[in-house]
Coordinates of C-alpha atoms and ligand atoms in Angstrom, one line a residue:
M288 CA 44.2 34.9 -12.8
K289 CA 43.9 31.9 -15.4
T290 CA 40.6 30.3 -15.8
R291 CA 40.2 27.0 -15.2
D292 CA 39.7 24.5 -18.1
R293 CA 38.2 21.6 -16.1
L294 CA 34.5 22.1 -14.9
R295 CA 33.9 21.5 -11.0
I296 CA 30.3 19.7 -9.9
A297 CA 29.5 20.6 -6.2
M298 CA 27.8 17.7 -4.5
Q299 CA 27.1 16.6 -1.2
K300 CA 29.9 14.5 0.4
S301 CA 27.6 12.1 2.5
G302 CA 24.1 12.1 3.2
R303 CA 20.5 11.5 1.1
L304 CA 21.8 13.0 -2.5
T305 CA 25.0 11.4 -2.7
E306 CA 24.5 8.0 -4.1
P307 CA 21.7 9.1 -6.8
A308 CA 24.0 12.3 -7.6
L309 CA 27.0 9.9 -8.6
E310 CA 24.9 7.3 -10.0
L311 CA 23.5 9.9 -12.1
L312 CA 26.9 11.5 -13.6
N313 CA 28.0 7.9 -14.2
R314 CA 25.2 7.3 -16.0
C315 CA 26.3 10.3 -18.2
G316 CA 29.7 8.9 -18.8
L317 CA 31.3 11.1 -15.9
T318 CA 33.4 8.5 -13.8
F319 CA 36.0 9.7 -10.7
R320 CA 38.8 8.3 -9.1
Q321 CA 37.4 6.9 -6.0
S322 CA 39.0 9.2 -3.1
R323 CA 35.8 9.9 -1.4
D324 CA 36.9 11.0 2.1
K325 CA 38.6 13.7 0.1
L326 CA 37.2 17.1 -0.7
F327 CA 38.4 16.9 -4.2
C328 CA 37.6 13.8 -6.7
F329 CA 39.5 13.9 -10.0
G330 CA 37.3 13.0 -13.0
D331 CA 39.0 10.1 -15.1
G332 CA 37.9 10.6 -18.9
E333 CA 36.5 14.1 -19.4
P334 CA 37.5 17.4 -17.6
V335 CA 35.1 17.5 -15.0
D336 CA 35.6 17.1 -11.2
L337 CA 33.8 16.7 -8.1
L338 CA 33.9 18.8 -5.1
L339 CA 32.3 16.7 -2.2
V340 CA 31.1 19.2 0.4
R341 CA 28.0 19.7 3.1
D342 CA 24.7 20.2 1.0
D343 CA 24.3 23.9 2.7
D344 CA 27.4 25.1 1.0
I345 CA 27.0 24.0 -2.5
P346 CA 25.0 27.6 -3.6
G347 CA 27.8 29.6 -2.2
L348 CA 30.6 27.8 -4.0
I349 CA 28.7 28.4 -7.4
A350 CA 28.0 31.9 -6.5
Q351 CA 31.5 32.7 -5.6
G352 CA 32.6 30.5 -8.8
V353 CA 34.7 27.8 -7.2
C354 CA 32.2 25.4 -9.0
E355 CA 30.0 25.9 -11.8
L356 CA 27.7 23.2 -11.4
G357 CA 26.3 21.9 -8.1
I358 CA 23.5 18.5 -7.3
V359 CA 21.3 20.2 -4.4
G360 CA 18.0 20.2 -2.9
R361 CA 15.9 22.8 -4.2
N362 CA 15.3 23.9 -0.7
V363 CA 18.7 24.6 0.0
M364 CA 19.1 26.4 -3.4
N365 CA 16.0 28.3 -2.8
E366 CA 16.7 29.1 1.1
F367 CA 20.2 30.3 -0.1
Q368 CA 19.0 32.7 -2.7
L369 CA 16.6 34.5 -0.3
A370 CA 19.3 35.0 2.2
A371 CA 22.0 35.8 0.3
G372 CA 20.0 39.0 -1.2
R373 CA 20.7 40.8 -4.2
D374 CA 24.3 41.2 -3.7
S375 CA 25.1 37.8 -4.5
A376 CA 25.8 36.2 -8.0
P377 CA 21.8 35.2 -8.9
L378 CA 21.6 31.1 -9.3
R379 CA 19.7 29.0 -11.9
E380 CA 17.9 26.1 -11.4
W381 CA 19.4 24.4 -14.9
R382 CA 17.7 21.2 -14.6
P383 CA 15.0 19.1 -12.1
L384 CA 16.7 16.2 -11.1
G385 CA 13.9 13.6 -10.0
F386 CA 15.3 12.3 -6.7
G387 CA 15.6 13.7 -3.1
R388 CA 11.9 14.5 -3.5
C389 CA 10.5 16.0 -0.7
R390 CA 8.3 19.0 0.5
L391 CA 8.4 22.3 3.2
S392 CA 5.8 22.4 5.5
I393 CA 4.1 24.0 8.0
A394 CA 2.9 21.7 10.5
V395 CA 1.2 22.2 14.1
P396 CA 0.6 20.4 17.2
Q397 CA -2.2 17.9 16.7
E398 CA -4.3 19.9 19.3
F399 CA -3.4 23.1 17.5
D400 CA -7.1 24.2 15.7
Y401 CA -5.5 25.1 12.6
R402 CA -7.6 26.4 9.8
R403 CA -5.8 29.0 7.6
P404 CA -2.3 30.9 7.7
Q405 CA -3.4 33.7 9.6
D406 CA -3.9 31.2 12.9
L407 CA 0.0 31.3 13.0
A408 CA 0.0 35.0 13.8
G409 CA 1.7 35.9 16.7
Q410 CA 3.1 32.2 17.1
R411 CA 6.5 31.3 17.2
I412 CA 7.5 28.5 14.4
A413 CA 10.7 26.6 14.5
T414 CA 12.6 26.1 11.2
S415 CA 16.1 25.9 9.5
Y416 CA 14.6 27.8 6.3
P417 CA 14.0 31.4 7.6
G418 CA 14.0 32.5 4.2
L419 CA 11.3 30.5 2.9
L420 CA 9.4 30.7 5.8
G421 CA 9.7 34.4 6.0
E422 CA 8.9 35.0 2.3
W423 CA 5.5 32.8 2.7
L424 CA 4.7 34.6 6.1
R425 CA 5.1 37.9 3.8
T426 CA 2.8 36.8 0.9
H427 CA 0.1 35.8 3.4
G428 CA 0.3 38.6 5.4
V429 CA 1.1 36.5 8.6
D430 CA 3.1 38.4 11.6
A431 CA 4.6 35.5 13.3
T432 CA 8.1 34.8 14.8
A433 CA 10.1 32.4 13.0
V434 CA 12.5 30.6 15.1
T435 CA 15.9 29.4 13.5
L436 CA 17.1 25.9 14.4
S437 CA 20.0 24.0 12.5
G438 CA 18.2 20.7 13.6
S439 CA 15.6 18.5 15.4
V440 CA 13.2 21.2 14.8
E441 CA 10.4 18.7 14.9
I442 CA 11.0 18.4 18.8
A443 CA 10.8 22.5 19.3
P444 CA 7.0 22.4 19.9
K445 CA 7.3 19.4 22.8
L446 CA 10.4 21.6 24.4
G447 CA 8.1 24.8 24.3
T448 CA 10.3 26.5 22.3
A449 CA 8.0 27.2 19.4
D450 CA 4.3 26.9 18.4
A451 CA 4.7 24.9 14.9
I452 CA 7.5 23.6 12.8
C453 CA 8.3 24.5 9.3
D454 CA 10.8 21.5 8.2
L455 CA 10.9 19.2 5.4
V456 CA 8.6 16.2 5.1
Q457 CA 9.0 13.2 3.1
S458 CA 6.8 10.2 4.0
G459 CA 5.6 12.1 7.0
G460 CA 6.5 9.3 9.8
T461 CA 8.8 11.9 11.4
L462 CA 5.4 14.5 12.2
V463 CA 3.6 11.4 13.0
A464 CA 6.2 10.3 15.5
N465 CA 6.0 13.4 17.2
Q466 CA 2.1 13.9 17.1
L467 CA 2.5 16.8 14.7
R468 CA 0.2 17.2 11.4
E469 CA 0.9 19.2 8.0
T470 CA -1.1 22.3 7.2
E471 CA 0.8 24.1 4.7
V472 CA 2.9 23.1 1.7
L473 CA 5.3 25.9 1.1
L474 CA 7.7 24.2 -1.4
E475 CA 7.6 21.1 -3.3
S476 CA 11.6 20.1 -3.7
E477 CA 13.7 17.4 -5.3
A478 CA 17.4 17.3 -6.2
V479 CA 18.4 20.1 -8.9
L480 CA 21.3 20.6 -11.3
A481 CA 22.2 24.4 -10.0
G482 CA 24.6 26.6 -11.9
P483 CA 25.2 30.4 -12.4
V484 CA 22.2 31.9 -14.4
A485 CA 25.3 32.7 -17.3
L486 CA 27.5 30.0 -18.1
P487 CA 31.0 30.5 -18.9
A488 CA 31.6 31.2 -22.1
D489 CA 34.9 29.1 -22.7
E490 CA 35.5 24.9 -22.8
R491 CA 33.8 24.7 -19.6
G492 CA 30.5 26.1 -21.2
D493 CA 30.7 23.6 -24.2
M494 CA 31.0 20.6 -21.4
I495 CA 28.5 22.0 -19.7
D496 CA 26.0 22.0 -22.6
L497 CA 27.2 18.5 -23.7
L498 CA 26.8 17.3 -19.9
L499 CA 23.3 18.9 -20.1
K500 CA 22.3 16.9 -23.6
R501 CA 23.4 13.9 -21.8
L502 CA 21.4 14.6 -19.0
D503 CA 18.3 14.9 -20.7
G504 CA 18.8 12.2 -22.5
V505 CA 19.2 9.6 -19.5
I506 CA 16.5 11.4 -17.8
Q507 CA 13.9 10.4 -20.7
V508 CA 15.4 7.0 -20.7
R509 CA 15.0 6.8 -17.1
E510 CA 11.4 7.7 -17.4
S511 CA 10.1 5.8 -20.0
R512 CA 9.1 2.2 -20.3
L513 CA 8.3 -0.1 -22.9
L514 CA 4.7 -1.7 -22.6
L515 CA 4.2 -5.1 -24.5
L516 CA 0.6 -6.6 -24.9
Q517 CA -1.7 -8.7 -26.6
T518 CA -5.1 -7.9 -27.9
S519 CA -7.7 -9.1 -31.1
R520 CA -8.2 -6.6 -34.0
A521 CA -11.9 -6.0 -32.4
T522 CA -10.4 -5.2 -29.1
L523 CA -7.7 -2.9 -30.6
E524 CA -9.1 0.5 -30.9
A525 CA -9.9 0.5 -27.4
V526 CA -6.9 -0.9 -26.4
T527 CA -5.1 1.9 -27.9
R528 CA -7.5 4.7 -26.6
L529 CA -6.2 3.7 -23.1
L530 CA -2.0 3.8 -23.6
P531 CA -0.2 6.2 -21.7
G532 CA 1.3 9.0 -23.9
G533 CA 4.4 8.5 -25.8
P534 CA 4.9 7.8 -30.1
Q535 CA 2.7 5.6 -32.3
P536 CA 2.5 1.9 -30.9
T537 CA 4.0 -0.5 -33.0
L538 CA 1.6 -3.9 -33.9
L539 CA 2.9 -7.5 -34.7
P540 CA 1.0 -10.3 -36.1
V541 CA 1.2 -13.5 -33.7
L542 CA 1.8 -16.7 -35.2
G543 CA -0.9 -18.9 -36.0
Q544 CA -3.7 -16.7 -34.4
P545 CA -4.5 -14.2 -37.6
D546 CA -7.1 -12.5 -35.4
Q547 CA -4.5 -11.4 -32.4
L548 CA -1.8 -8.7 -32.5
M549 CA 1.0 -8.0 -30.5
L550 CA 1.3 -4.3 -29.5
Q551 CA 4.8 -2.5 -28.5
A552 CA 4.6 1.4 -27.1
L553 CA 7.1 3.4 -25.7
C554 CA 5.2 5.3 -22.6
A555 CA 6.9 8.6 -21.4
G556 CA 6.3 7.7 -17.7
E557 CA 5.4 5.2 -15.0
V558 CA 2.4 2.9 -16.1
S559 CA 0.8 2.2 -12.8
W560 CA -1.1 -0.9 -12.0
R561 CA -4.4 0.8 -12.0
Q562 CA -3.6 1.7 -15.7
L563 CA -2.8 -1.9 -16.3
E564 CA -5.8 -3.0 -14.9
E565 CA -8.0 -0.7 -17.2
I566 CA -6.2 -1.6 -20.5
K567 CA -6.8 -5.5 -19.5
K568 CA -9.9 -4.6 -19.3
A569 CA -10.4 -3.5 -22.6
G570 CA -9.4 -6.7 -23.9
A571 CA -5.9 -7.0 -23.8
R572 CA -3.9 -9.9 -22.4
E573 CA -0.1 -10.7 -21.9
M574 CA 1.0 -7.8 -20.7
F575 CA 4.7 -6.5 -19.6
V576 CA 6.1 -3.0 -18.6
L577 CA 10.0 -3.1 -19.4
P578 CA 12.4 -0.7 -18.5
V579 CA 14.3 0.9 -21.0
E580 CA 18.1 1.0 -20.5
K581 CA 19.7 3.1 -23.3
M582 CA 17.9 5.2 -26.2
L583 CA 19.2 6.7 -29.3
A584 CA 16.4 7.9 -32.0
Ligands
PRT748 O1 25.7 16.9 6.0 P1 24.9 18.0 5.0 O2 24.6 19.0 5.4 O3 25.2 17.6 3.6 O4 23.5 16.9 4.9 P2 21.9 16.9 5.6 O5 21.8 16.2 7.0 O6 22.0 18.7 5.6 O7 21.5 16.6 4.4 P3 20.4 15.3 4.2 O8 21.2 14.7 3.9 O9 19.7 15.0 5.2 O10 19.5 16.1 3.0 C1 19.8 16.1 1.7 C2 18.7 16.9 1.0 O11 18.0 15.4 0.7 C3 17.6 17.9 1.9 O12 18.1 19.3 1.6 C4 16.4 17.7 0.6 O13 17.0 18.2 -0.4 C5 16.8 16.3 0.4 N1 15.7 15.3 1.2 C6 14.5 14.7 1.0 C7 15.5 15.3 2.9 C8 14.5 14.5 3.1 N2 13.9 14.0 1.7 C9 14.1 14.3 4.5 N3 13.2 13.6 4.7 N4 16.1 16.0 3.7 C10 15.9 15.6 5.1 N5 14.4 15.2 5.1 C11 14.6 15.0 6.9 C12 13.6 16.1 7.2 O14 14.4 17.1 7.7 C13 13.1 15.4 8.8 O15 14.0 15.4 9.5 O16 14.2 13.6 6.9 C14 12.8 14.0 8.5 C15 11.4 13.8 7.6 O17 11.1 12.6 6.8 P4 10.2 11.7 6.8 O18 10.4 10.7 5.8 O19 9.7 11.0 8.4 O20 8.8 12.5 6.3
ZN749 ZN1 22.9 20.2 5.3

């Protein structure tokens, strides 16, 4: 069989991950002919095409070699690996992507007196993640029954079909609405770039290398902030000590105020209100936090 020379990336056709995944690929310079109602989306510039599928199908498509990469929740990828077992080609999380964050947690009805994992012994736990739940129960030596449901897991205790649940939580609103209390976090999840452990050793592998480099640049820029502020020479040291990590700041003179300096610092992550207030207390004023759009060192 002739190997493909174009790279295929699988992503969710319509759901929580669709928009952020497309935006990320666009930022990496990948654009696609818009036929979003179809399964297949042809890439415009680079030799990269998209497969638009249900998120649950993505790990299997990679394992079968139908596509080289996929953008999928860590929860779905890890569950697939546990369910597929050793017979399936192993997958690797090539990059965490920083969106679609949630956690897989155990939650119990408010009246359930939960203190430790052993309290779940003999109970029925409803979940769409029997693999991940089973692994957690085994590690904690708990003998409980996983009741596998494909949706509406959160109403199982009310219906009397389960005593507890194991489901994805983001804001916690769904749990509160169903009088459930989160008791254990099994997995912290986010969207990831998934692929085979061994990348193809042809043009597709080269394209993946290029894509990973662009992705790293995009992620770095997305998390960078430029902090601008004014300080007097007397408070400069105290202010500098509080700056969030990043390369050495730049100092500029302020016209007509020889005692004042303008400081410019690139920060590696979000700068919170709390951090700004602390820096201000140390003597800074006129503070700005700006997003960075592109960066070329
Ligand atoms: O059709 P397809 O199978 O592709 O879509 P889907 O319905 O299976 O997936 P979708 O779009 O709901 O979620 C895709 C991925 O987004 C998941 O696999 C997770 O990796 C991630 N994600 C992030 C979430 C959530 N946050 C989330 N809150 N997936 C689901 N939820 C659900 C959760 O199941 C629960 O019902 O939202 C509810 C909890 O939310 P809170 O905010 O009330 O806590
Ligand atoms: Zn799904």
